[in-house]
Amino acid sequence: MTELSFPAYPGPKLEAYVSRLLDEAGVPSFLWGESVLAILRVPTADFFSGWVVPDDCIEKASRALDEAKFPPCTLGERCSLFWHHRTHPIPDHHYHTDLEYSETPPHMSCGVFLYKKSRLFWSFPDPPIGRPSPNDPYYVLTSDTRLREGGLTTRGRSQPGDYPVKMPIPARYLEAMILLELRDLVGKVTSAHWKVEINYLADFVLRKENNPALSFEDIAEPFREFVRQRYIDVIYVPGELPDTDFGDKYLHQLYVTLKSNGQLPPLEPTPYDNYIPLELRLQKYDIPFDPKLIDRSPEE
């Protein structure tokens, strides 16, 4: 395998190298975060190269990158990545592949970040090692021809000659971001990250007639109804506010339903933002709820 030199930044070359290292180590993996959005032609920066692996493979994945001499973090808790206002979820392991070691937030390394699957994509099956099948309902290659090529200001799909890199099917990815928004609906700072990703997917992928990567019909219920209320059925009249709550009541109803059914995991120990208490929001919408459903993390 051709070794990668550092500094190295998020993009096809780094992704192909990480994917190959993890495959050869027997670690199933897939890409997530702004890199996925960029591949879907969202005009966003790649803030980091984020990788999801099964929980029981997280240490194995870290060892594979250690053995490949990926630059580790040397700052410990002084690393600006751990800034308590950080809306990006903190990784389980990270590497400063850009050779930037900042202690001053909000700047952070745009390196390689490893995450346990249960933290972000708990409803997903483990990905295969190597190429997914052509009809895999959850995973697709970043070079798949169902994804569009890049443009002047957008990245687009990877080249077919690169080592295979997996990412979620766009509809499954959107559904996962909605689940994360629901998990953190109580008012976590990370809520902002999920909202941004959902908005980007809606504005630059779902609503673009020339971007076939994601259509409304691809989205499974109950998430499709939320997308319909927030993005599809909104009528804008110049000089007037839209007569809609943008699916907010439905989102809160969905929270109670999924939480009651055990489909939302406990909160992560991340800080809270200045949100109206969830109890008051549910009361405003006259949504019955069991107060025991609204869990609190130690950071409250």
Short mmCIF file of C-alpha atoms in Angstrom, two decimals, residues 196-298:
data_model
loop_
_atom_site.label_atom_id
_atom_site.label_comp_id
_atom_site.label_asym_id
_atom_site.label_seq_id
_atom_site.Cartn_x
_atom_site.Cartn_y
_atom_site.Cartn_z
CA VAL A 196 -27.48 22.07 10.00
CA GLU A 197 -26.93 18.70 8.31
CA ILE A 198 -30.68 18.17 7.86
CA ASN A 199 -31.12 21.65 6.39
CA TYR A 200 -28.20 21.15 4.01
CA LEU A 201 -29.58 17.81 2.82
CA ALA A 202 -33.00 19.35 2.23
CA ASP A 203 -31.81 22.54 0.53
CA PHE A 204 -28.96 21.22 -1.62
CA VAL A 205 -29.94 17.60 -2.30
CA LEU A 206 -33.65 16.91 -1.74
CA ARG A 207 -34.90 20.14 -3.34
CA LYS A 208 -32.51 20.04 -6.29
CA GLU A 209 -34.24 18.56 -9.32
CA ASN A 210 -30.87 17.83 -10.93
CA ASN A 211 -29.55 15.92 -7.90
CA PRO A 212 -31.02 12.39 -8.00
CA ALA A 213 -29.16 11.17 -4.89
CA LEU A 214 -32.18 11.81 -2.63
CA SER A 215 -35.89 11.99 -3.40
CA PHE A 216 -38.83 12.47 -1.06
CA GLU A 217 -40.07 8.94 -1.83
CA ASP A 218 -36.74 7.47 -0.67
CA ILE A 219 -37.35 8.62 2.91
CA ALA A 220 -39.04 6.10 5.21
CA GLU A 221 -41.86 6.94 7.59
CA PRO A 222 -42.18 8.43 10.15
CA PHE A 223 -39.34 10.67 8.96
CA ARG A 224 -40.95 11.38 5.59
CA GLU A 225 -43.90 13.10 7.25
CA PHE A 226 -41.56 15.33 9.24
CA VAL A 227 -39.64 16.27 6.07
CA ARG A 228 -42.93 16.98 4.31
CA GLN A 229 -44.09 19.35 7.05
CA ARG A 230 -40.74 21.10 7.51
CA TYR A 231 -39.62 21.44 3.89
CA ILE A 232 -42.14 20.31 1.26
CA ASP A 233 -45.53 21.79 2.16
CA VAL A 234 -44.27 25.21 3.23
CA ILE A 235 -45.74 28.03 1.12
CA TYR A 236 -43.83 31.29 1.07
CA VAL A 237 -45.66 34.55 0.30
CA PRO A 238 -43.54 37.71 -0.05
CA GLY A 239 -43.87 39.92 3.02
CA GLU A 240 -45.68 37.26 5.07
CA LEU A 241 -44.55 34.65 7.57
CA PRO A 242 -45.41 31.08 6.53
CA ASP A 243 -48.48 29.74 8.32
CA THR A 244 -46.73 26.66 9.69
CA ASP A 245 -44.73 25.39 12.64
CA PHE A 246 -42.31 23.71 10.18
CA GLY A 247 -43.11 20.27 11.58
CA ASP A 248 -42.10 21.21 15.12
CA LYS A 249 -45.20 19.76 16.79
CA TYR A 250 -44.86 16.56 14.78
CA LEU A 251 -41.19 16.33 15.80
CA HIS A 252 -42.14 16.56 19.47
CA GLN A 253 -44.89 13.96 19.04
CA LEU A 254 -42.36 11.70 17.36
CA TYR A 255 -39.96 12.18 20.26
CA VAL A 256 -42.57 10.93 22.75
CA THR A 257 -43.48 7.96 20.53
CA LEU A 258 -39.91 6.81 19.89
CA LYS A 259 -38.79 7.44 23.45
CA SER A 260 -41.75 5.44 24.77
CA ASN A 261 -40.83 2.57 22.43
CA GLY A 262 -37.18 2.55 23.50
CA GLN A 263 -35.98 3.67 20.05
CA LEU A 264 -33.93 6.63 21.30
CA PRO A 265 -30.77 5.94 23.34
CA PRO A 266 -29.80 7.83 26.49
CA LEU A 267 -28.26 11.27 26.12
CA GLU A 268 -24.53 11.73 25.82
CA PRO A 269 -22.72 13.68 28.59
CA THR A 270 -22.44 16.87 26.56
CA PRO A 271 -23.46 20.40 27.64
CA TYR A 272 -26.92 21.84 27.31
CA ASP A 273 -27.79 24.90 25.25
CA ASN A 274 -30.24 27.66 26.16
CA TYR A 275 -33.36 25.87 24.98
CA ILE A 276 -36.90 26.22 26.30
CA PRO A 277 -37.32 23.16 28.58
CA LEU A 278 -38.69 20.20 26.66
CA GLU A 279 -41.49 19.76 29.17
CA LEU A 280 -42.78 23.27 28.40
CA ARG A 281 -42.60 22.67 24.66
CA LEU A 282 -44.61 19.45 24.98
CA GLN A 283 -47.17 21.23 27.14
CA LYS A 284 -47.44 24.05 24.59
CA TYR A 285 -48.40 21.51 21.94
CA ASP A 286 -50.76 19.63 24.32
CA ILE A 287 -48.74 16.45 23.84
CA PRO A 288 -49.24 13.97 26.72
CA PHE A 289 -45.97 12.58 28.07
CA ASP A 290 -44.51 10.65 30.96
CA PRO A 291 -41.98 12.92 32.74
CA LYS A 292 -39.76 9.85 33.23
CA LEU A 293 -39.20 9.76 29.46
CA ILE A 294 -37.25 13.00 29.53
CA ASP A 295 -33.85 11.81 30.63
CA ARG A 296 -31.06 14.08 31.76
CA SER A 297 -27.34 13.64 31.36
CA PRO A 298 -24.78 14.42 34.08
#
